[in-house]
Short mmCIF file of C-alpha atoms in Angstrom, two decimals:
data_model
loop_
_atom_site.label_atom_id
_atom_site.label_comp_id
_atom_site.label_asym_id
_atom_site.label_seq_id
_atom_site.Cartn_x
_atom_site.Cartn_y
_atom_site.Cartn_z
CA MET C 1 0.00 0.00 0.00
CA THR C 2 2.82 2.40 0.87
CA SER C 3 4.57 1.59 -2.40
CA GLN C 4 1.37 2.21 -4.36
CA TYR C 5 0.89 5.54 -2.58
CA ARG C 6 4.40 6.63 -3.55
CA VAL C 7 3.80 5.70 -7.17
CA ASN C 8 0.55 7.64 -7.27
CA TYR C 9 2.14 10.63 -5.55
CA HIS C 10 4.99 10.88 -8.02
CA LEU C 11 2.77 10.31 -11.02
CA ARG C 12 0.51 13.16 -9.90
CA ALA C 13 3.31 15.56 -8.96
CA HIS C 14 2.86 17.52 -12.19
CA LYS C 15 -0.73 18.30 -11.10
CA ARG C 16 0.23 19.72 -7.68
CA ASP C 17 1.11 23.14 -6.37
CA HIS C 18 2.97 22.47 -3.14
CA LEU C 19 2.21 25.78 -1.41
CA VAL C 20 -1.51 25.41 -2.06
CA GLU C 21 -1.42 21.80 -0.86
CA PHE C 22 0.39 22.87 2.31
CA ILE C 23 -2.21 25.56 3.07
CA LYS C 24 -5.04 23.14 2.30
CA GLY C 25 -3.60 20.67 4.81
CA MET C 26 -3.30 23.37 7.47
CA LEU C 27 -6.98 24.31 7.03
CA LEU C 28 -8.19 20.72 7.17
CA THR C 29 -7.66 20.27 10.92
CA PRO C 30 -10.09 22.96 12.13
CA PHE C 31 -12.59 21.84 9.50
CA VAL C 32 -12.55 18.22 10.70
CA LEU C 33 -12.65 19.14 14.38
CA HIS C 34 -15.10 22.01 14.35
CA ALA C 35 -17.08 22.36 11.11
CA GLN C 36 -19.77 19.79 11.96
CA PRO C 37 -21.39 20.45 15.36
CA GLN C 38 -22.87 17.65 17.42
CA PRO C 39 -26.65 17.17 17.09
CA GLN C 40 -28.60 19.67 19.19
CA PRO C 41 -32.29 20.28 19.93
CA GLN C 42 -33.93 22.04 17.00
CA PRO C 43 -34.48 25.48 18.68
CA GLN C 44 -30.76 25.71 19.46
CA LEU C 45 -29.52 24.54 16.04
CA LEU C 46 -29.67 27.84 14.14
CA LEU C 47 -27.89 29.78 16.87
CA LEU C 48 -25.26 27.04 17.12
CA ASP C 49 -24.66 27.13 13.34
CA GLU C 50 -24.04 30.87 13.50
CA ARG C 51 -21.57 30.43 16.33
CA VAL C 52 -19.77 27.61 14.49
CA GLN C 53 -19.49 29.72 11.34
CA GLU C 54 -18.02 32.62 13.30
CA ALA C 55 -15.60 30.33 15.13
CA ASN C 56 -14.54 28.61 11.88
CA ALA C 57 -13.91 31.98 10.22
CA GLN C 58 -11.74 32.99 13.17
CA ARG C 59 -9.75 29.73 13.09
CA TYR C 60 -9.20 29.95 9.33
CA ALA C 61 -8.16 33.59 9.67
CA GLU C 62 -5.63 32.68 12.36
CA ILE C 63 -4.12 30.00 10.13
CA PHE C 64 -3.82 32.44 7.22
CA ALA C 65 -2.21 34.96 9.59
CA SER C 66 0.35 32.30 10.62
CA ILE C 67 1.13 31.49 6.97
CA GLU C 68 1.45 35.22 6.29
CA GLU C 69 4.04 35.34 9.11
CA LEU C 70 5.96 32.43 7.55
CA ILE C 71 6.04 34.26 4.21
CA ASP C 72 7.28 37.46 5.86
CA GLU C 73 10.09 35.51 7.54
CA HIS C 74 10.94 33.80 4.24
CA ARG C 75 11.10 37.18 2.48
CA ALA C 76 13.41 38.58 5.17
CA LEU C 77 15.78 35.65 4.69
CA GLN C 78 15.42 36.04 0.90
CA ALA C 79 16.92 39.50 1.22
CA ASP C 80 19.89 37.99 3.08
CA GLY C 81 20.30 35.20 0.52
CA ILE C 82 19.46 32.42 2.98
CA ALA C 83 15.79 31.74 2.20
CA ALA C 84 16.52 28.00 2.08
CA TYR C 85 16.77 28.10 5.88
CA SER C 86 13.33 29.59 6.48
CA ARG C 87 10.64 27.63 8.27
CA LEU C 88 8.47 27.84 5.16
CA ALA C 89 11.24 26.38 2.96
CA LYS C 90 11.53 23.45 5.36
CA LEU C 91 7.77 22.85 5.19
CA VAL C 92 7.49 23.47 1.42
CA PRO C 93 10.95 22.68 -0.06
CA SER C 94 9.93 23.72 -3.59
CA ILE C 95 8.86 27.22 -2.48
CA GLY C 96 10.07 30.01 -4.74
CA THR C 97 10.52 33.78 -4.43
CA PHE C 98 7.96 36.19 -2.98
CA PHE C 99 8.34 39.65 -4.51
CA THR C 100 5.74 41.24 -2.22
CA PRO C 101 4.17 40.43 1.12
CA LEU C 102 0.83 38.59 0.95
CA PRO C 103 -1.96 39.87 3.25
CA LEU C 104 -3.61 36.46 3.44
CA ARG C 105 -5.75 37.07 6.52
CA GLN C 106 -7.29 40.17 4.96
CA ALA C 107 -7.77 38.39 1.62
CA PHE C 108 -9.46 35.44 3.33
CA GLY C 109 -11.88 37.83 5.05
CA ARG C 110 -12.80 39.41 1.72
CA VAL C 111 -13.29 36.07 -0.07
CA ASN C 112 -15.15 34.51 2.86
CA LEU C 113 -17.56 37.44 2.99
CA ARG C 114 -18.52 36.69 -0.60
CA GLU C 115 -18.30 32.89 -0.74
CA ARG C 116 -19.01 31.87 2.88
CA ILE C 117 -16.26 29.26 3.02
CA SER C 118 -16.51 29.09 6.82
CA ALA C 119 -20.22 28.19 6.59
CA ARG C 120 -19.54 24.89 4.81
CA LYS C 121 -20.06 21.76 6.91
CA HIS C 122 -19.26 19.01 4.44
CA VAL C 123 -16.70 20.44 1.98
CA PRO C 124 -13.40 21.73 3.43
CA PRO C 125 -11.48 24.66 1.91
CA SER C 126 -10.43 23.48 -1.53
CA PHE C 127 -7.56 24.03 -3.93
CA ASN C 128 -9.64 26.60 -5.81
CA ASP C 129 -10.66 28.43 -2.62
CA ILE C 130 -7.01 28.82 -1.64
CA ARG C 131 -5.95 29.78 -5.16
CA ARG C 132 -8.52 32.60 -5.19
CA ILE C 133 -7.44 33.82 -1.74
CA LEU C 134 -3.80 33.90 -2.87
CA ASN C 135 -4.88 35.87 -5.96
CA ILE C 136 -6.74 38.48 -3.92
CA ALA C 137 -3.82 38.78 -1.49
CA GLN C 138 -1.45 39.34 -4.42
CA VAL C 139 -3.69 42.01 -5.94
CA MET C 140 -3.93 43.81 -2.58
CA ALA C 141 -0.16 43.74 -2.15
CA ILE C 142 0.94 44.81 -5.62
CA ALA C 143 -1.69 47.47 -6.45
CA PRO C 144 0.13 50.47 -4.88
CA GLN C 145 3.29 49.94 -6.97
CA LEU C 146 1.87 48.22 -10.07
CA LYS C 147 3.51 49.24 -13.37
CA MET C 148 2.66 46.39 -15.73
CA VAL C 149 0.16 43.54 -16.06
CA THR C 150 0.85 40.73 -18.51
CA PHE C 151 -1.77 38.22 -19.58
CA ASP C 152 -1.90 34.82 -21.18
CA GLY C 153 -4.34 34.73 -24.10
CA ASP C 154 -6.41 31.55 -24.45
CA MET C 155 -8.58 30.75 -21.40
CA THR C 156 -7.38 33.96 -19.71
CA LEU C 157 -8.73 36.75 -21.93
CA TYR C 158 -10.87 34.66 -24.29
CA ALA C 159 -12.04 31.08 -24.77
CA ASP C 160 -9.53 28.52 -26.02
CA GLY C 161 -8.84 28.98 -29.72
CA GLN C 162 -11.23 31.92 -29.98
CA ASN C 163 -10.71 35.64 -30.59
CA PHE C 164 -11.09 38.65 -28.31
CA GLU C 165 -14.56 39.75 -29.46
CA HIS C 166 -16.05 43.25 -29.45
CA ASP C 167 -18.44 42.41 -26.58
CA ASN C 168 -15.74 40.99 -24.28
CA ALA C 169 -16.41 42.26 -20.75
CA LEU C 170 -12.67 42.65 -20.11
CA THR C 171 -12.25 45.52 -22.60
CA ASP C 172 -13.19 48.34 -20.22
CA LEU C 173 -11.05 46.91 -17.41
CA LEU C 174 -7.97 46.71 -19.65
CA ILE C 175 -8.61 50.25 -20.91
CA SER C 176 -8.84 51.43 -17.31
CA LEU C 177 -5.38 50.01 -16.59
CA LEU C 178 -3.90 51.83 -19.58
CA ARG C 179 -5.51 55.09 -18.49
CA ARG C 180 -3.96 54.62 -15.05
CA ARG C 181 -0.53 54.53 -16.76
CA ILE C 182 -0.19 50.79 -16.16
CA ALA C 183 1.27 48.89 -19.11
CA VAL C 184 -0.75 45.96 -20.46
CA ALA C 185 0.84 43.13 -22.44
CA ILE C 186 -0.49 39.89 -23.85
CA VAL C 187 2.19 37.19 -23.67
CA THR C 188 0.85 34.29 -25.69
CA ALA C 189 2.04 31.01 -27.11
CA ALA C 190 0.34 31.86 -30.41
CA GLY C 191 3.16 32.28 -32.91
CA TYR C 192 2.49 33.94 -36.26
CA GLY C 193 5.96 35.32 -36.89
CA ASP C 194 5.99 39.05 -37.64
CA ASP C 195 2.52 38.90 -39.25
CA ALA C 196 0.75 41.67 -37.31
CA ALA C 197 -2.53 41.05 -39.14
CA ARG C 198 -2.88 37.57 -37.61
CA TYR C 199 -2.54 38.96 -34.09
CA GLU C 200 -4.88 41.85 -34.93
CA LEU C 201 -7.52 39.30 -35.95
CA ARG C 202 -7.20 37.47 -32.62
CA LEU C 203 -7.45 40.77 -30.72
CA SER C 204 -9.81 42.66 -33.03
CA GLY C 205 -12.43 43.34 -30.35
CA LEU C 206 -9.88 44.83 -27.96
CA LEU C 207 -8.28 47.06 -30.61
CA LYS C 208 -11.73 48.30 -31.66
CA GLY C 209 -12.44 48.97 -28.00
CA PHE C 210 -9.34 51.16 -27.85
CA ALA C 211 -10.66 53.11 -30.85
CA ARG C 212 -14.15 53.51 -29.36
CA ALA C 213 -12.60 54.78 -26.13
CA ALA C 214 -10.41 57.19 -28.15
CA LEU C 215 -7.31 56.25 -26.18
CA ARG C 216 -4.53 58.79 -26.54
CA PRO C 217 -1.25 57.87 -28.30
CA ASP C 218 0.62 57.79 -24.97
CA GLU C 219 -2.02 55.39 -23.59
CA VAL C 220 -1.97 52.88 -26.45
CA ALA C 221 1.83 53.09 -26.45
CA ARG C 222 1.68 51.13 -23.18
CA PHE C 223 0.00 48.13 -24.88
CA PHE C 224 2.11 45.26 -26.23
CA VAL C 225 1.66 41.79 -27.69
CA LEU C 226 4.43 39.21 -27.37
CA GLY C 227 3.80 36.10 -29.45
CA GLY C 228 5.47 32.70 -29.53
CA GLU C 229 6.13 32.97 -25.76
CA CYS C 230 8.92 35.53 -26.27
CA ASN C 231 9.79 35.60 -29.97
CA PHE C 232 7.61 38.18 -31.72
CA LEU C 233 7.04 41.59 -30.10
CA PHE C 234 4.42 44.11 -31.24
CA GLY C 235 3.53 47.59 -30.06
CA CYS C 236 0.33 49.53 -30.70
CA SER C 237 0.25 52.60 -32.96
CA PRO C 238 -1.92 55.72 -32.45
CA ALA C 239 -4.13 54.28 -35.22
CA TYR C 240 -4.80 51.23 -32.98
CA ARG C 241 -2.82 48.90 -35.22
CA LEU C 242 -0.13 46.45 -34.14
CA GLU C 243 3.40 47.13 -35.33
CA TYR C 244 6.22 44.59 -35.26
CA LEU C 245 9.22 45.65 -33.17
CA ASP C 246 12.68 44.30 -33.97
CA ASP C 247 14.66 42.26 -31.47
CA SER C 248 17.04 45.06 -30.45
CA GLN C 249 15.26 45.16 -27.07
CA TYR C 250 15.83 41.46 -26.45
CA PRO C 251 18.46 40.23 -23.99
CA ALA C 252 21.76 39.26 -25.64
CA SER C 253 21.28 35.63 -24.57
CA LEU C 254 18.11 35.40 -26.69
CA ARG C 255 19.68 37.04 -29.74
CA SER C 256 22.66 34.67 -29.51
CA TRP C 257 20.65 31.59 -30.49
CA THR C 258 21.47 30.58 -34.05
CA ASP C 259 18.81 29.25 -36.39
CA ALA C 260 20.77 25.99 -36.71
CA GLN C 261 20.66 25.48 -32.92
CA VAL C 262 16.95 26.27 -32.81
CA GLN C 263 16.13 23.86 -35.62
CA GLN C 264 18.23 21.10 -34.05
CA LEU C 265 16.26 21.47 -30.82
CA LEU C 266 12.97 21.41 -32.72
CA ASP C 267 14.11 18.26 -34.55
CA VAL C 268 14.47 16.50 -31.18
CA ALA C 269 11.09 17.74 -30.01
CA GLU C 270 9.40 16.73 -33.26
CA ALA C 271 10.88 13.24 -33.09
CA ASP C 272 9.72 12.80 -29.49
CA LEU C 273 6.19 14.01 -30.24
CA ALA C 274 6.05 11.64 -33.22
CA GLY C 275 7.16 8.86 -30.88
CA CYS C 276 4.30 9.74 -28.52
CA VAL C 277 1.82 9.53 -31.40
CA ALA C 278 3.11 6.09 -32.35
CA ARG C 279 3.44 4.78 -28.78
CA MET C 280 -0.08 5.80 -27.71
CA SER C 281 -1.72 5.37 -31.15
CA LEU C 282 -2.93 8.98 -31.10
CA ASP C 283 -5.05 10.40 -33.90
CA ALA C 284 -2.94 13.54 -34.27
CA ARG C 285 -0.57 15.32 -36.63
CA ILE C 286 2.71 17.15 -36.02
CA LEU C 287 2.87 20.82 -37.03
CA ARG C 288 6.26 22.56 -37.42
CA LYS C 289 6.75 26.34 -37.20
CA PRO C 290 9.94 28.46 -37.34
CA ARG C 291 10.30 28.49 -33.53
CA ALA C 292 7.82 25.84 -32.37
CA VAL C 293 6.57 22.33 -33.02
CA GLY C 294 3.21 21.02 -31.91
CA LEU C 295 1.00 17.97 -31.70
CA VAL C 296 -2.45 18.86 -33.04
CA PRO C 297 -5.19 16.24 -32.53
CA ASN C 298 -7.56 15.20 -35.30
CA ALA C 299 -9.90 13.93 -32.57
CA PRO C 300 -10.01 15.10 -28.93
CA LEU C 301 -7.30 13.73 -26.64
CA THR C 302 -7.50 13.35 -22.87
CA ARG C 303 -5.65 15.64 -20.49
CA GLU C 304 -3.52 12.68 -19.42
CA GLN C 305 -2.44 11.98 -23.01
CA LEU C 306 -1.49 15.63 -23.55
CA ASP C 307 0.35 15.75 -20.21
CA GLU C 308 2.28 12.64 -21.25
CA CYS C 309 3.34 14.32 -24.50
CA ALA C 310 4.41 17.51 -22.70
CA LEU C 311 6.41 15.69 -20.01
CA SER C 312 7.98 13.34 -22.54
CA SER C 313 9.15 16.29 -24.65
CA GLN C 314 10.50 18.11 -21.59
CA ILE C 315 12.60 15.10 -20.59
CA ALA C 316 13.86 14.48 -24.14
CA LEU C 317 14.99 18.10 -24.58
CA LEU C 318 16.62 18.28 -21.15
CA LYS C 319 18.58 15.10 -21.90
CA PHE C 320 19.56 16.44 -25.31
CA GLN C 321 20.93 19.64 -23.78
CA GLY C 322 22.82 17.68 -21.13
CA SER C 323 20.90 18.87 -18.07
CA PRO C 324 18.39 16.16 -17.15
CA LYS C 325 18.11 17.41 -13.55
CA SER C 326 17.62 21.11 -14.33
CA GLN C 327 14.58 23.08 -15.44
CA PRO C 328 13.61 24.03 -19.03
CA CYS C 329 14.53 27.64 -18.15
CA ASP C 330 18.10 26.76 -17.15
CA VAL C 331 19.43 24.98 -20.23
CA PRO C 332 21.50 26.65 -23.03
CA ILE C 333 18.39 27.26 -25.12
CA PRO C 334 15.37 27.65 -22.82
CA PHE C 335 12.18 26.08 -24.09
CA CYS C 336 8.59 25.48 -23.06
CA ALA C 337 6.85 22.12 -23.53
CA PHE C 338 3.26 22.40 -22.41
CA ASN C 339 -0.25 20.99 -22.51
CA GLY C 340 -2.31 23.63 -24.31
CA GLY C 341 -5.64 22.12 -23.25
CA ASN C 342 -6.52 20.78 -26.70
CA ASP C 343 -3.01 20.29 -28.08
CA CYS C 344 0.63 20.07 -27.00
CA TRP C 345 3.40 22.45 -28.06
CA VAL C 346 7.13 22.89 -27.68
CA ASP C 347 8.22 26.51 -28.09
CA ILE C 348 11.71 27.95 -28.22
CA GLY C 349 12.01 30.34 -25.29
CA ASN C 350 9.32 30.79 -22.64
CA LYS C 351 7.20 33.39 -20.88
CA LEU C 352 9.88 33.99 -18.27
CA ILE C 353 12.01 35.48 -21.04
CA GLY C 354 8.94 37.23 -22.47
CA VAL C 355 8.15 38.97 -19.19
CA ARG C 356 11.78 39.96 -18.72
CA ILE C 357 11.89 41.49 -22.20
CA LEU C 358 8.90 43.66 -21.31
CA GLN C 359 10.33 44.54 -17.89
CA GLN C 360 13.54 45.68 -19.56
CA LEU C 361 11.58 47.69 -22.12
CA LEU C 362 9.40 49.41 -19.51
CA ALA C 363 11.83 49.59 -16.57
CA ALA C 364 9.52 47.48 -14.41
CA GLU C 365 10.79 45.41 -11.50
CA PRO C 366 9.40 42.01 -10.39
CA ALA C 367 7.53 43.68 -7.51
CA ASN C 368 5.87 46.07 -10.04
CA THR C 369 4.83 43.33 -12.49
CA LEU C 370 1.83 40.98 -12.36
CA HIS C 371 1.30 38.05 -14.72
CA VAL C 372 -2.19 36.53 -15.04
CA GLY C 373 -2.57 33.09 -16.58
CA ASP C 374 -4.24 29.69 -16.34
CA GLN C 375 -1.27 27.34 -16.83
CA PHE C 376 0.73 27.17 -13.59
CA LEU C 377 1.25 23.42 -13.34
CA SER C 378 4.54 21.92 -14.50
CA THR C 379 2.97 21.05 -17.86
CA GLY C 380 1.80 24.64 -18.36
CA ASN C 381 3.50 27.62 -20.01
CA ASP C 382 2.75 30.29 -17.37
CA ILE C 383 4.63 28.69 -14.49
CA SER C 384 8.06 29.99 -15.57
CA THR C 385 6.91 33.60 -14.99
CA ARG C 386 6.98 33.01 -11.22
CA THR C 387 10.75 33.54 -11.40
CA ALA C 388 10.32 36.99 -12.95
CA CYS C 389 7.27 38.58 -11.31
CA CYS C 390 4.19 38.27 -9.14
CA THR C 391 1.47 35.99 -10.52
CA CYS C 392 -2.25 35.27 -10.30
CA TRP C 393 -3.62 31.87 -11.26
CA ILE C 394 -7.05 31.95 -12.90
CA ILE C 395 -8.96 29.21 -14.73
CA ASN C 396 -11.13 31.11 -17.22
CA PRO C 397 -11.88 34.63 -18.55
CA GLN C 398 -14.68 35.04 -16.00
CA GLU C 399 -12.15 34.71 -13.19
CA THR C 400 -9.90 37.20 -14.96
CA HIS C 401 -12.83 39.63 -14.96
CA SER C 402 -13.38 39.09 -11.25
CA LEU C 403 -9.68 39.54 -10.53
CA LEU C 404 -9.41 42.77 -12.55
CA SER C 405 -12.57 44.10 -10.92
CA GLU C 406 -10.90 43.50 -7.55
CA LEU C 407 -7.75 45.23 -8.80
CA GLU C 408 -9.84 48.19 -10.00
CA TYR C 409 -11.46 48.40 -6.56
CA VAL C 410 -8.10 48.38 -4.76
CA LEU C 411 -6.55 50.91 -7.16
CA ALA C 412 -9.50 53.27 -6.74
CA LYS C 413 -9.38 52.84 -2.96
CA ASN C 414 -5.67 53.77 -2.92
CA GLU C 415 -6.12 56.92 -4.99
#
């Protein structure tokens, strides 16, 4: 039984976020002990429920306050270069960098007021509950010094494979950010080379929204699109058209990759994806682009099949570059192998590089930058941005709308 548990744990590791799992475990104890009161006479039951809800809210808030304290300690040791010795690092060894404090107790209070987590008797605080609380805490912390927000495209601003339509409810919220002198960038896996028209089609509703709002040239100049993870950068003209920008703004390490090296890496990825198709008898085709190669299904594939393809490609490319124990960001040519939801892609470069390009362009620091995306598992293409900036993990455009509405509220409150 123990052996089987270990197998299952390791096989599911790519579906876990260890900080969220740690917080979920901390919240489980008060739920089990206190969430379900003992049977009482009927006249006393309603009053007892109210008292239990209040007590549960207090216990949850205390736990979030304790985790907040652990993060503050970790950040203090981060500044001294010894974060590995923090209590939080011992409890969550994979923990990364925190660029801002996280007011978790306050964020829990705000989410609980709306969603009544503490009133639940049968369902403990879930992964999604904690993810949303972390998002709200991050928005509260970063709002006063926010300079730039970057977004994934599919399933963050619009439905998977769809376009940003003219009636998208996010338009006004994005315009509001630009008017507040906050840069907005879409960092997407979609790679159409330097063909601005293809990106304009995907974002036609947003660009028309800019025109309807009559955004000034200095306002639209703060809008960018970065395609192919980090390979194709576009700015926005006063005429609300996208214009391709050359790579002079890119870090030297990115410009140093030769086309021969890139194509050799893509050859390895293409061969591995073809091997996955043969090994699992997938009804899919392989599509090659100048800086990417993808597996595109002819019939829907399961999430597990796409995860297998992404992980297999990651391992093959790490072995090829001689660093099987490192991360895709740390090898000579960084790459991103990810499950796109309906397909699987391997891109040259990644969103970590993309965010850093924009930070360099706009003089934004990690503590001034927020990335919003839906792919923060190890088979996703947003996770690498955690090294470069603050992040918020959403699961659909509706959550993005809720998050930006919260950000708008906090920004207005701080004015």
